[in-house]
Coordinates of C-alpha atoms in Angstrom, one line a residue:
X123 CA 44.4 24.0 -15.4
X124 CA 47.7 22.0 -15.6
X125 CA 49.0 18.7 -15.9
X126 CA 50.2 16.2 -13.2
X127 CA 52.1 13.4 -13.4
X128 CA 53.3 10.7 -10.5
X129 CA 54.8 6.8 -9.9
X130 CA 54.4 4.9 -6.7
X131 CA 57.4 2.5 -6.3
X132 CA 57.4 0.5 -2.8
X133 CA 60.1 -1.6 -3.7
X134 CA 62.8 1.5 -3.4
X135 CA 63.8 2.2 -6.7
X136 CA 64.5 6.0 -7.7
X137 CA 61.8 6.9 -10.2
X138 CA 62.1 10.8 -10.1
X139 CA 64.3 10.7 -13.6
X140 CA 61.2 8.8 -14.8
X141 CA 58.3 10.9 -13.4
X142 CA 60.6 14.4 -14.4
X143 CA 60.1 13.1 -18.0
X144 CA 57.1 12.5 -17.4
X145 CA 56.4 15.8 -16.5
X146 CA 58.8 17.4 -19.2
X147 CA 56.0 15.8 -21.6
X148 CA 53.4 17.9 -20.1
X149 CA 54.7 21.4 -20.8
X150 CA 51.7 22.5 -23.1
X151 CA 49.6 22.2 -20.5
X152 CA 51.5 23.9 -17.9
X153 CA 53.8 26.5 -19.5
X154 CA 53.9 28.8 -16.0
X155 CA 55.7 26.1 -14.0
X156 CA 57.2 22.8 -13.1
X157 CA 58.1 20.8 -10.0
X158 CA 58.8 17.0 -9.0
X159 CA 58.8 16.4 -5.1
X160 CA 60.1 12.7 -4.0
X161 CA 58.7 11.1 -0.9
X162 CA 59.5 8.0 0.0
X163 CA 57.6 5.8 -2.1
X164 CA 56.1 8.2 -4.6
X165 CA 57.3 11.1 -6.9
X166 CA 55.2 13.4 -8.2
X167 CA 55.7 15.7 -11.1
X168 CA 53.3 19.0 -12.2
X169 CA 53.4 21.6 -14.7
X170 CA 50.9 24.4 -14.3
X171 CA 48.6 26.9 -16.1
X172 CA 48.3 30.0 -13.6
X173 CA 44.7 30.6 -13.4
X174 CA 43.8 31.5 -9.9
X175 CA 45.9 33.0 -7.2
X176 CA 49.1 33.6 -10.1
X177 CA 51.8 33.6 -6.8
X178 CA 54.1 31.3 -6.2
X179 CA 52.9 30.0 -3.1
X180 CA 49.5 28.2 -5.2
X181 CA 52.7 25.9 -6.9
X182 CA 52.2 22.6 -7.1
X183 CA 52.8 19.8 -5.8
X184 CA 51.0 21.2 -2.6
X185 CA 51.8 19.6 0.9
X186 CA 49.1 20.3 3.7
X187 CA 50.7 22.0 6.9
X188 CA 52.0 19.0 8.6
X189 CA 53.4 17.4 5.1
X190 CA 51.5 14.2 5.8
X191 CA 49.6 14.5 2.5
X192 CA 50.6 16.2 -0.9
X193 CA 48.5 17.0 -4.3
X194 CA 48.9 17.3 -8.0
X195 CA 45.6 18.6 -9.2
X196 CA 44.3 19.6 -12.9
X197 CA 41.3 21.5 -13.6
X198 CA 38.9 24.2 -11.5
X199 CA 36.7 23.9 -8.8
X200 CA 34.3 26.8 -9.1
X201 CA 32.9 26.7 -5.4
X202 CA 35.9 27.1 -3.9
X203 CA 35.2 30.2 -2.1
X204 CA 32.0 28.6 -0.6
X205 CA 34.3 25.6 0.4
X206 CA 37.2 27.5 1.6
X207 CA 34.9 29.6 4.1
X208 CA 32.9 26.4 5.1
X209 CA 36.5 24.7 5.9
X210 CA 38.0 27.4 7.7
X211 CA 34.4 28.1 9.9
X212 CA 35.7 24.2 11.1
X213 CA 39.0 25.4 12.0
X214 CA 41.4 25.3 8.4
X215 CA 44.0 27.4 8.1
X216 CA 45.1 28.4 4.7
X217 CA 47.8 29.8 3.1
X218 CA 47.2 30.2 -0.1
X219 CA 44.6 31.8 -2.3
X220 CA 43.9 28.8 -4.7
X221 CA 41.7 26.1 -5.5
X222 CA 44.0 23.2 -4.8
X223 CA 44.5 24.2 -0.8
X224 CA 41.0 23.9 -0.7
X225 CA 40.5 20.2 -2.5
X226 CA 43.3 19.2 -0.5
X227 CA 42.1 20.4 2.8
X228 CA 38.5 19.0 2.0
X229 CA 39.4 15.8 0.9
X230 CA 41.6 15.4 4.0
X231 CA 38.2 16.7 6.3
X232 CA 35.7 14.9 4.4
X233 CA 37.5 11.9 2.3
X234 CA 36.1 10.6 -1.0
X235 CA 32.6 12.4 0.6
X236 CA 34.1 15.7 -0.5
X237 CA 34.1 14.6 -4.3
X238 CA 30.1 15.3 -3.7
X239 CA 31.0 19.2 -2.6
X240 CA 32.4 20.2 -5.9
X241 CA 31.7 21.5 -8.9
X242 CA 34.1 22.1 -11.6
X243 CA 36.3 20.0 -13.2
X244 CA 39.1 17.9 -11.8
X245 CA 41.6 15.2 -12.2
X246 CA 44.1 14.8 -9.1
X247 CA 46.1 12.6 -6.9
X248 CA 46.9 12.9 -3.2
X249 CA 49.5 11.1 -1.7
X250 CA 49.4 9.9 2.1
X251 CA 53.1 9.6 3.4
X252 CA 51.7 8.3 6.7
X253 CA 49.9 5.6 5.4
X254 CA 51.7 5.0 1.9
X255 CA 48.5 5.2 -0.1
X256 CA 47.7 7.0 -3.4
X257 CA 44.1 8.4 -3.9
X258 CA 43.2 9.6 -7.5
X259 CA 39.7 11.1 -8.5
X260 CA 38.4 12.6 -11.9
X261 CA 35.4 14.9 -12.5
X262 CA 31.9 13.8 -13.1
X263 CA 31.7 14.1 -16.9
X264 CA 35.3 13.3 -17.9
X265 CA 36.8 17.2 -18.7
X266 CA 39.6 16.1 -17.3
X267 CA 41.7 13.5 -18.2
X268 CA 43.6 10.6 -16.2
X269 CA 45.5 7.6 -17.5
X270 CA 46.8 5.2 -15.0
X271 CA 49.0 1.9 -15.0
X272 CA 49.6 -0.8 -12.7
X273 CA 53.6 -1.6 -12.7
X274 CA 56.0 -3.0 -11.0
X275 CA 55.9 -2.3 -6.7
X276 CA 52.8 0.3 -7.5
X277 CA 51.3 2.3 -10.0
X278 CA 52.0 5.6 -12.1
X279 CA 49.5 8.1 -13.8
X280 CA 49.1 11.3 -15.7
X281 CA 47.1 13.7 -17.8
X282 CA 48.0 12.5 -21.2
X283 CA 49.0 8.9 -22.2
X284 CA 52.4 10.1 -24.1
X285 CA 53.2 11.5 -20.9
X286 CA 52.7 8.0 -19.2
X287 CA 54.9 6.3 -21.3
X288 CA 57.9 8.0 -20.5
X289 CA 57.9 5.6 -17.8
X290 CA 60.3 2.9 -19.1
X291 CA 57.7 0.1 -17.6
X292 CA 54.6 1.4 -19.2
X293 CA 55.1 -0.8 -22.1
X294 CA 54.9 0.5 -26.0
X295 CA 52.8 -1.8 -27.2
X296 CA 49.3 -1.3 -29.5
X297 CA 46.0 -3.1 -27.3
X298 CA 44.1 -5.2 -29.7
X299 CA 40.4 -4.2 -28.4
X300 CA 41.3 -0.4 -28.4
X301 CA 42.6 -0.1 -31.9
X302 CA 39.7 -2.0 -33.3
X303 CA 37.4 0.5 -31.0
X304 CA 39.4 3.2 -32.8
X305 CA 38.9 2.0 -36.4
X306 CA 35.2 1.9 -35.3
X307 CA 34.6 5.0 -34.2
X308 CA 38.1 7.3 -34.2
X309 CA 38.8 7.3 -30.8
X310 CA 39.0 4.9 -27.7
X311 CA 36.8 3.7 -25.4
X312 CA 36.2 4.7 -21.6
X313 CA 38.7 2.8 -19.5
X314 CA 41.2 1.3 -21.7
X315 CA 43.9 3.2 -23.7
X316 CA 45.8 2.8 -27.1
X317 CA 48.1 1.1 -25.0
X318 CA 48.2 -2.3 -24.1
X319 CA 48.5 -2.1 -19.5
X320 CA 47.1 1.6 -19.7
X321 CA 43.8 2.6 -18.6
X322 CA 41.7 5.6 -17.8
X323 CA 39.8 6.2 -14.8
X324 CA 36.3 6.6 -15.5
X325 CA 34.3 9.8 -15.2
X326 CA 33.2 10.4 -11.7
X327 CA 35.0 7.9 -10.5
X328 CA 38.1 7.7 -7.5
X329 CA 40.4 4.5 -6.8
X330 CA 43.3 4.2 -3.9
X331 CA 46.2 2.2 -4.2
X332 CA 48.4 1.6 -1.1
X333 CA 50.4 -1.1 0.8
X334 CA 47.2 -3.9 0.6
X335 CA 46.7 -3.2 -3.2
X336 CA 44.9 -1.1 -5.8
X337 CA 41.1 -0.4 -5.0
X338 CA 38.5 1.2 -7.5
X339 CA 37.6 2.8 -9.7
X340 CA 34.5 3.7 -7.2
X341 CA 31.5 5.7 -8.3
X342 CA 30.5 8.9 -6.5
X343 CA 28.0 10.3 -9.0
X344 CA 25.7 9.4 -11.7
X345 CA 23.4 11.2 -13.6
X346 CA 21.4 8.3 -13.9
X347 CA 18.9 8.6 -11.3
X348 CA 18.2 12.1 -12.0
X349 CA 16.1 11.6 -15.0
X350 CA 12.0 11.8 -15.2
X351 CA 12.0 13.9 -11.5
X352 CA 8.8 14.1 -10.3
X353 CA 9.2 18.0 -9.4
X354 CA 10.5 18.9 -12.8
X355 CA 8.6 21.7 -14.6
X356 CA 6.3 20.0 -17.1
X357 CA 5.6 23.4 -18.7
X358 CA 7.3 24.4 -21.3
X359 CA 7.9 28.4 -20.3
X360 CA 8.8 27.1 -16.7
X361 CA 11.4 24.8 -17.7
X362 CA 13.1 27.6 -20.4
X363 CA 13.1 29.7 -17.2
X364 CA 14.7 27.3 -15.0
X365 CA 17.0 26.5 -17.0
X366 CA 17.9 29.9 -18.2
X367 CA 18.5 30.2 -14.1
X368 CA 21.1 27.6 -14.4
X369 CA 22.9 28.9 -17.4
X370 CA 23.0 32.3 -15.9
X371 CA 24.2 30.9 -12.5
X372 CA 26.8 28.6 -13.9
X373 CA 28.1 30.5 -16.8
X374 CA 28.9 33.4 -13.7
X375 CA 30.4 30.6 -11.4
X376 CA 32.7 29.8 -14.4
X377 CA 34.0 33.6 -15.0
X378 CA 36.3 32.9 -11.5
X379 CA 39.7 33.6 -12.8
X380 CA 43.0 35.8 -12.4
X381 CA 43.4 35.7 -15.6
X382 CA 41.6 36.9 -18.9
X383 CA 38.1 34.7 -19.6
X384 CA 36.8 34.9 -23.3
X385 CA 34.7 32.4 -25.5
X386 CA 34.2 30.5 -28.2
X387 CA 31.3 31.8 -30.5
X388 CA 30.1 29.5 -33.3
X389 CA 26.7 31.0 -34.4
X390 CA 24.6 28.1 -33.2
X391 CA 22.5 28.3 -30.1
X392 CA 24.8 26.0 -27.8
X393 CA 27.3 28.7 -27.7
X394 CA 25.6 31.6 -28.0
X395 CA 23.3 30.9 -25.1
X396 CA 26.3 31.0 -23.0
X397 CA 27.7 34.1 -24.1
X398 CA 24.2 35.6 -23.5
X399 CA 24.5 34.9 -20.1
X400 CA 27.8 35.8 -19.8
X401 CA 26.8 39.3 -21.2
X402 CA 24.4 39.2 -17.8
X403 CA 26.8 38.8 -15.8
X404 CA 29.3 41.6 -17.2
X405 CA 29.5 44.2 -20.0
X406 CA 29.0 43.0 -23.0
X407 CA 31.5 44.8 -24.9
X408 CA 34.3 43.3 -21.7
X409 CA 33.3 39.8 -22.8
X410 CA 36.4 38.6 -26.2
X411 CA 34.3 36.0 -28.3
X412 CA 36.5 34.1 -31.2
X413 CA 35.6 32.1 -34.2
X414 CA 37.5 30.4 -37.3
X415 CA 36.5 29.1 -40.3
X416 CA 38.0 27.5 -43.4
X417 CA 37.8 29.2 -47.2
X418 CA 36.3 26.2 -48.4
X419 CA 32.6 26.4 -49.1
X420 CA 30.3 25.0 -46.2
X421 CA 33.3 24.8 -43.3
X422 CA 33.0 28.4 -41.9
X423 CA 30.3 30.0 -39.6
X424 CA 32.0 32.8 -38.6
X425 CA 29.5 35.3 -40.9
X426 CA 26.8 33.7 -37.8
X427 CA 28.8 34.1 -35.1
X428 CA 29.3 37.8 -35.8
X429 CA 26.0 38.7 -36.2
X430 CA 25.6 36.7 -32.5
X431 CA 28.7 39.0 -31.3
X432 CA 27.1 42.1 -33.0
X433 CA 23.5 41.4 -31.3
X434 CA 24.7 40.6 -28.0
X435 CA 27.5 43.3 -27.9
X436 CA 30.8 41.2 -27.6
X437 CA 34.0 42.3 -28.3
X438 CA 34.2 39.3 -31.2
X439 CA 37.0 38.2 -33.2
X440 CA 37.1 35.4 -36.0
X441 CA 39.9 34.4 -38.2
X442 CA 39.8 32.2 -42.0
X443 CA 42.0 29.9 -41.9
X444 CA 43.6 28.4 -45.6
X445 CA 42.6 25.1 -45.9
X446 CA 46.4 24.4 -46.9
X447 CA 47.1 25.0 -43.0
X448 CA 45.2 21.9 -42.2
X449 CA 47.3 20.4 -44.3
X450 CA 50.5 21.5 -42.3
X451 CA 49.6 19.1 -40.0
X452 CA 51.2 20.9 -37.0
X453 CA 48.5 19.9 -34.3
X454 CA 49.1 16.3 -34.5
X455 CA 51.8 16.5 -31.9
X456 CA 49.2 17.8 -29.6
X457 CA 46.9 13.8 -29.6
X458 CA 48.7 11.6 -27.0
X459 CA 46.0 8.9 -28.5
X460 CA 45.1 8.3 -32.0
X461 CA 42.2 10.7 -33.0
X462 CA 40.1 10.7 -36.1
X463 CA 37.2 13.3 -35.0
X464 CA 37.9 15.7 -37.8
X465 CA 36.7 18.8 -35.8
X466 CA 39.7 18.8 -33.9
X467 CA 41.7 20.7 -36.7
X468 CA 40.0 23.6 -36.3
X469 CA 38.9 23.5 -32.3
X470 CA 42.4 23.0 -32.6
X471 CA 43.1 26.1 -34.2
X472 CA 40.6 28.3 -32.7
X473 CA 42.6 27.4 -29.2
X474 CA 45.6 28.7 -30.6
X475 CA 43.3 32.2 -32.0
X476 CA 41.4 32.2 -28.1
X477 CA 44.8 32.1 -26.3
X478 CA 46.5 35.3 -28.3
X479 CA 43.9 37.4 -26.0
X480 CA 42.4 35.2 -23.2
X481 CA 43.7 32.2 -20.9
X482 CA 40.4 30.9 -20.2
X483 CA 37.7 30.3 -23.0
X484 CA 34.2 29.0 -22.1
X485 CA 32.1 26.3 -24.6
X486 CA 29.3 24.7 -25.6
X487 CA 29.6 21.8 -25.4
X488 CA 27.3 19.6 -23.7
X489 CA 24.3 20.9 -25.0
X490 CA 23.9 18.4 -27.8
X491 CA 24.0 15.4 -25.7
X492 CA 21.6 17.2 -22.8
X493 CA 18.7 18.4 -25.3
X494 CA 18.8 16.4 -27.9
X495 CA 20.7 18.4 -30.4
X496 CA 22.4 16.0 -32.7
X497 CA 21.4 14.6 -36.0
X498 CA 21.4 11.5 -34.6
X499 CA 18.3 11.9 -32.7
X500 CA 16.7 12.3 -35.9
X501 CA 17.9 9.5 -37.5
X502 CA 16.8 7.6 -34.0
X503 CA 13.4 9.0 -34.1
X504 CA 12.6 7.9 -37.6
X505 CA 14.4 4.5 -37.6
X506 CA 11.3 4.1 -34.8
X507 CA 8.6 5.5 -37.3
X508 CA 9.9 2.9 -39.7
X509 CA 10.6 0.1 -37.0
X510 CA 7.4 -1.8 -38.5
X511 CA 9.2 -2.1 -41.8
X512 CA 11.0 -5.8 -42.4
X513 CA 14.7 -5.2 -41.7
X514 CA 15.3 -6.7 -45.4
X515 CA 13.3 -4.1 -46.8
X516 CA 15.8 -1.7 -45.6
X517 CA 18.9 -3.4 -46.4
X518 CA 17.7 -3.9 -50.2
X519 CA 17.1 0.5 -49.9
X520 CA 20.5 0.8 -48.6
X521 CA 22.2 -1.5 -51.6
X522 CA 19.7 0.4 -54.4
X523 CA 20.9 3.9 -52.8
X524 CA 24.2 2.9 -52.8
X525 CA 24.1 2.3 -56.9
X526 CA 22.2 5.2 -57.6
X527 CA 24.0 8.2 -55.6
X528 CA 27.1 9.6 -56.4
X529 CA 29.6 10.2 -54.0
X530 CA 29.9 14.1 -52.8
X531 CA 32.5 15.2 -50.8
X532 CA 31.2 17.8 -48.0
X533 CA 30.5 18.7 -44.4
X534 CA 27.7 15.2 -43.7
X535 CA 26.3 15.7 -47.1
X536 CA 22.7 14.7 -47.2
X537 CA 23.6 11.5 -49.6
X538 CA 26.0 10.4 -46.4
X539 CA 23.3 10.5 -44.3
X540 CA 20.9 8.4 -46.3
X541 CA 23.6 5.8 -46.6
X542 CA 24.4 5.7 -43.0
X543 CA 20.9 6.0 -42.1
X544 CA 20.0 3.0 -44.4
X545 CA 22.8 1.1 -43.3
X546 CA 22.0 0.6 -39.7
X547 CA 18.3 0.9 -39.4
X548 CA 17.5 -2.2 -38.7
X549 CA 19.8 -2.8 -35.9
X550 CA 19.7 -2.8 -32.5
X551 CA 18.5 0.8 -31.1
X552 CA 21.6 1.4 -29.1
X553 CA 24.0 0.0 -32.1
X554 CA 22.2 1.8 -34.9
X555 CA 22.9 4.9 -32.6
X556 CA 26.9 4.4 -32.1
X557 CA 26.8 3.2 -35.5
X558 CA 25.8 6.8 -36.9
X559 CA 29.4 7.6 -36.4
X560 CA 31.1 4.8 -37.2
X561 CA 34.0 5.0 -39.8
X562 CA 35.1 1.5 -40.6
X563 CA 32.3 -1.2 -40.5
X564 CA 33.1 -4.3 -39.1
X565 CA 33.6 -6.2 -42.4
X566 CA 36.2 -3.2 -43.4
X567 CA 38.1 -3.4 -40.1
X568 CA 39.1 -7.3 -40.9
X569 CA 40.0 -7.1 -44.7
X570 CA 42.3 -3.8 -43.2
X571 CA 44.6 -5.5 -40.4
X572 CA 47.4 -7.8 -41.2
X573 CA 46.9 -11.3 -39.9
X574 CA 48.8 -10.9 -36.8
X575 CA 46.5 -8.0 -35.4
X576 CA 43.2 -9.5 -37.3
X577 CA 42.0 -10.3 -33.5
X578 CA 40.9 -6.3 -33.2
X579 CA 38.4 -7.0 -35.3
X580 CA 37.0 -9.4 -33.3
X581 CA 37.1 -6.3 -30.3
X582 CA 33.5 -5.5 -29.0
X583 CA 33.3 -1.9 -29.4
X584 CA 30.1 -1.8 -28.6
X585 CA 30.7 -2.9 -24.9
X586 CA 30.4 1.0 -23.2
X587 CA 27.4 1.6 -25.4
X588 CA 25.8 -1.5 -24.5
X589 CA 26.7 -1.0 -20.9
X590 CA 25.3 2.5 -20.7
X591 CA 21.9 1.8 -22.3
X592 CA 21.2 -1.0 -20.0
X593 CA 21.4 1.5 -17.1
X594 CA 19.1 3.4 -19.0
X595 CA 17.1 0.8 -20.4
X596 CA 14.0 1.8 -18.5
X597 CA 13.7 5.3 -19.5
X598 CA 12.3 7.3 -22.6
X599 CA 14.4 6.7 -26.0
X600 CA 15.2 10.0 -26.1
X601 CA 17.4 9.9 -22.6
X602 CA 18.4 6.5 -23.3
X603 CA 20.5 7.5 -26.0
X604 CA 21.1 10.6 -24.5
X605 CA 22.6 8.9 -21.3
X606 CA 24.4 6.8 -24.0
X607 CA 26.4 10.0 -25.2
X608 CA 27.0 11.8 -21.8
X609 CA 28.6 8.2 -20.7
X610 CA 30.3 7.4 -24.4
X611 CA 30.7 10.1 -27.2
X612 CA 31.1 12.9 -24.6
X613 CA 33.9 11.8 -22.5
X614 CA 35.5 9.8 -25.1
X615 CA 35.6 11.9 -28.4
X616 CA 34.6 15.4 -27.3
X617 CA 36.1 16.5 -24.3
X618 CA 38.7 14.6 -25.6
X619 CA 39.1 16.8 -28.5
X620 CA 38.8 20.2 -26.6
X621 CA 41.4 19.3 -23.9
X622 CA 43.9 18.6 -26.0
X623 CA 43.5 21.3 -28.4
X624 CA 43.2 23.9 -26.0
X625 CA 46.0 22.2 -23.7
X626 CA 48.0 22.3 -26.7
X627 CA 48.3 26.5 -26.4
X628 CA 47.9 26.2 -23.1
X629 CA 44.4 27.7 -23.0
X630 CA 41.8 26.4 -20.3
X631 CA 38.1 25.3 -21.4
X632 CA 35.4 25.5 -19.2
X633 CA 32.0 24.1 -20.5
X634 CA 29.3 25.2 -18.3
X635 CA 26.4 22.8 -20.1
X636 CA 28.6 20.5 -17.6
X637 CA 27.6 22.3 -14.1
X638 CA 26.3 19.0 -12.7
X639 CA 23.5 21.2 -11.3
X640 CA 22.4 22.4 -14.5
X641 CA 22.6 18.7 -16.0
X642 CA 20.7 17.2 -13.3
X643 CA 18.0 19.5 -14.2
X644 CA 18.0 18.9 -17.8
X645 CA 18.0 15.0 -17.6
X646 CA 15.0 15.9 -15.2
X647 CA 13.3 17.1 -17.8
X648 CA 10.5 15.9 -20.0
X649 CA 11.7 14.5 -23.0
X650 CA 9.2 16.4 -25.2
X651 CA 10.7 19.7 -24.1
X652 CA 13.6 18.7 -25.5
X653 CA 12.7 17.0 -28.8
X654 CA 8.9 16.9 -30.5
X655 CA 8.7 15.0 -33.5
X656 CA 11.6 16.2 -35.3
X657 CA 12.3 19.8 -33.7
X658 CA 15.4 19.6 -31.6
X659 CA 16.4 21.7 -28.0
X660 CA 13.0 23.0 -27.6
X661 CA 13.5 24.1 -24.3
X662 CA 17.1 25.3 -24.7
X663 CA 16.1 27.7 -27.6
X664 CA 12.7 28.5 -25.3
X665 CA 15.0 29.8 -23.0
X666 CA 17.0 32.0 -25.4
X667 CA 13.9 33.6 -27.5
X668 CA 14.3 36.8 -25.9
X669 CA 18.1 36.4 -25.4
X670 CA 19.5 35.5 -28.9
X671 CA 18.4 36.4 -32.5
X672 CA 15.3 34.6 -33.6
X673 CA 17.7 33.6 -37.1
X674 CA 20.1 31.8 -34.5
X675 CA 17.2 29.7 -32.9
X676 CA 15.9 29.0 -36.1
X677 CA 19.0 28.1 -37.8
X678 CA 20.0 24.4 -38.3
X679 CA 22.7 22.5 -36.3
X680 CA 25.8 23.1 -38.6
X681 CA 28.8 21.2 -36.9
X682 CA 32.3 22.1 -36.6
X683 CA 34.4 20.0 -39.1
X684 CA 37.3 20.1 -41.8
X685 CA 37.6 19.8 -45.4
X686 CA 39.6 16.7 -44.6
X687 CA 38.4 15.0 -47.8
X688 CA 39.5 18.1 -50.0
X689 CA 43.5 18.6 -48.2
X690 CA 44.2 15.1 -47.0
X691 CA 45.3 15.1 -50.4
X692 CA 47.9 17.8 -50.0
X693 CA 50.0 15.9 -46.7
X694 CA 53.3 15.4 -48.3
X695 CA 53.5 10.8 -48.1
X696 CA 50.1 10.6 -46.1
X697 CA 48.6 8.9 -49.0
X698 CA 51.3 6.3 -49.3
X699 CA 49.6 2.9 -48.8
X700 CA 53.0 1.3 -47.0
X701 CA 53.7 3.6 -44.8
X702 CA 50.2 3.6 -43.4
X703 CA 50.6 0.1 -43.2
X704 CA 53.1 -0.4 -40.7
X705 CA 53.0 -3.7 -39.4
X706 CA 48.9 -2.9 -38.3
X707 CA 47.5 -2.7 -41.4
X708 CA 47.4 -4.4 -45.7
X709 CA 48.7 -2.2 -48.0
X710 CA 46.6 -3.3 -51.1
X711 CA 43.4 -2.6 -48.6
X712 CA 44.8 0.9 -48.0
X713 CA 45.8 1.3 -51.3
X714 CA 42.1 0.8 -52.6
X715 CA 40.9 3.4 -50.4
X716 CA 43.6 6.0 -51.4
X717 CA 42.5 4.6 -55.3
X718 CA 38.9 5.2 -54.9
X719 CA 39.4 8.2 -52.9
X720 CA 41.8 9.9 -55.6
X721 CA 38.9 8.9 -58.7
X722 CA 36.3 10.4 -57.0
X723 CA 34.4 7.1 -56.8
X724 CA 34.1 7.4 -52.9
X725 CA 34.5 9.9 -50.4
X726 CA 37.3 7.9 -48.5
X727 CA 38.5 10.9 -46.9
X728 CA 37.6 10.1 -43.0
X729 CA 38.7 6.7 -43.3
X730 CA 42.1 8.4 -44.2
X731 CA 42.1 10.4 -42.4
X732 CA 42.2 7.8 -39.6
X733 CA 44.8 5.4 -41.0
X734 CA 47.1 8.7 -41.1
X735 CA 46.3 10.1 -37.8
X736 CA 47.3 6.7 -36.4
X737 CA 50.2 6.6 -38.7
X738 CA 51.6 9.5 -37.6
X739 CA 50.6 8.8 -33.5
X740 CA 52.6 5.4 -34.3
X741 CA 55.7 6.9 -35.8
X742 CA 55.7 9.7 -32.7
X743 CA 55.2 7.3 -29.6
X744 CA 57.5 5.1 -30.8
X745 CA 55.3 1.9 -31.7

């Protein structure tokens, strides 16, 4: 796990200083080594977090023996020993024990077809000095980030946007469409970064920049074709047995490391299932598990995590965090783009806590999207049940409920769920699904923005959602909406949060549920094996019935949020309307949000959290 950066300029200008600054900006991602190499038209930079082959021979940028090709790599290839053996049988002589060298030699041997052979998470760049060509690639689900920008003379790339912005040719100007998307959902979309002219390489794609121009992104894999497989198990018990085997294989495979490995444990079924599989691969007492909670009622799962840890026999540690620690905002510098998922705070704190003992931690990310675990899927099912009602009735009900129910502060309160459901139930399926997570409604965004930024309110914030839904239009509704989440919510929010939070502390996070073989198996299962009625994660829970406590399998999903509505008021200067407004927003509109929140007339904690995070990001990056 590392940070990568680079610049190609075919005009002959020296870009070493710029790439040096880009590399330095990635220091948290790779505290163990730093190097920058000038390769004619290209300059490549790397920050290393040593996980496999801790010797300096595995440092990067790494050349092949002939020094024609050079790679900078971020991630892990879990099946690299098998690929190494295959390549060695073909005559490749290896000089290190690293997976980086295997990636480089596999690319030399098979080109983009090598990507199909990798099991893991990755973002990498390979420079071909002979053809003066740069190749970029990203893993199937987007676990590892990769930003790029077309600049004079070529291209620049980096693991994080704040690193890429160190290149003087990258304009520090906010993109209107990305701003609109952020205000709607709290994060930017799949391909467009918050800075104009900067793109994200989509998951499961590769691209090439050469003397003849830029080509890509080219897709090399899609989960779409694996839904509804004819040979998939149809019986719940058979499917559960197959899933358990996939989980065991994926979790055991992701233990590969030359440093201590542990796991996050929330007490929910996803992380608990991963830990249960780890305990089948190694003695339970050697597995270190970690959880954190807040000292606010309803925002801590440490008791549940302790129970699961004790049941499985792991060496479990937990930490209760004072809510005032969240108000300290020490975690803000970890985010290279504005980001408003409130679970960013406990995830950052969990990563800090785990890093005291381990360098790698496995997580349960991906389980909700694959097996229908979110509350959004329950709302989708209920919405379909009420589809016969005229849209006007639901709209009227929304207004009535809004006038009767008091605004409550808490962890996704029941009145919030009712309001959100009625507000969006009459909309098209994929839009209603996405809007469950919406922060600002379209009219609110328009009222919030100053006239010079009003075009951001016109951004099509549903473009990625509609595109994914169209790709899956002939699937069962649960598979279709799960696919939408796997293409949007997972790479753009969940995996961004985990990557930035863990990398802020030099901790590598791994997600066994995102082993592509497991995901393909899950996609092939019949929808009723994942969700029946309002019962979610049926096959996953069945796979764990002899591994986990019955209470864990029966427990309702809790989520991993922070009490932002309570402690945002403690942020020094955070609720100053004029400072939050800057050049982008109307101070009066922000002032109204603040006043209503402080008076208890509305819970605007999440909205103010989003605006405060944008302001903090704006100040830090200088836009």
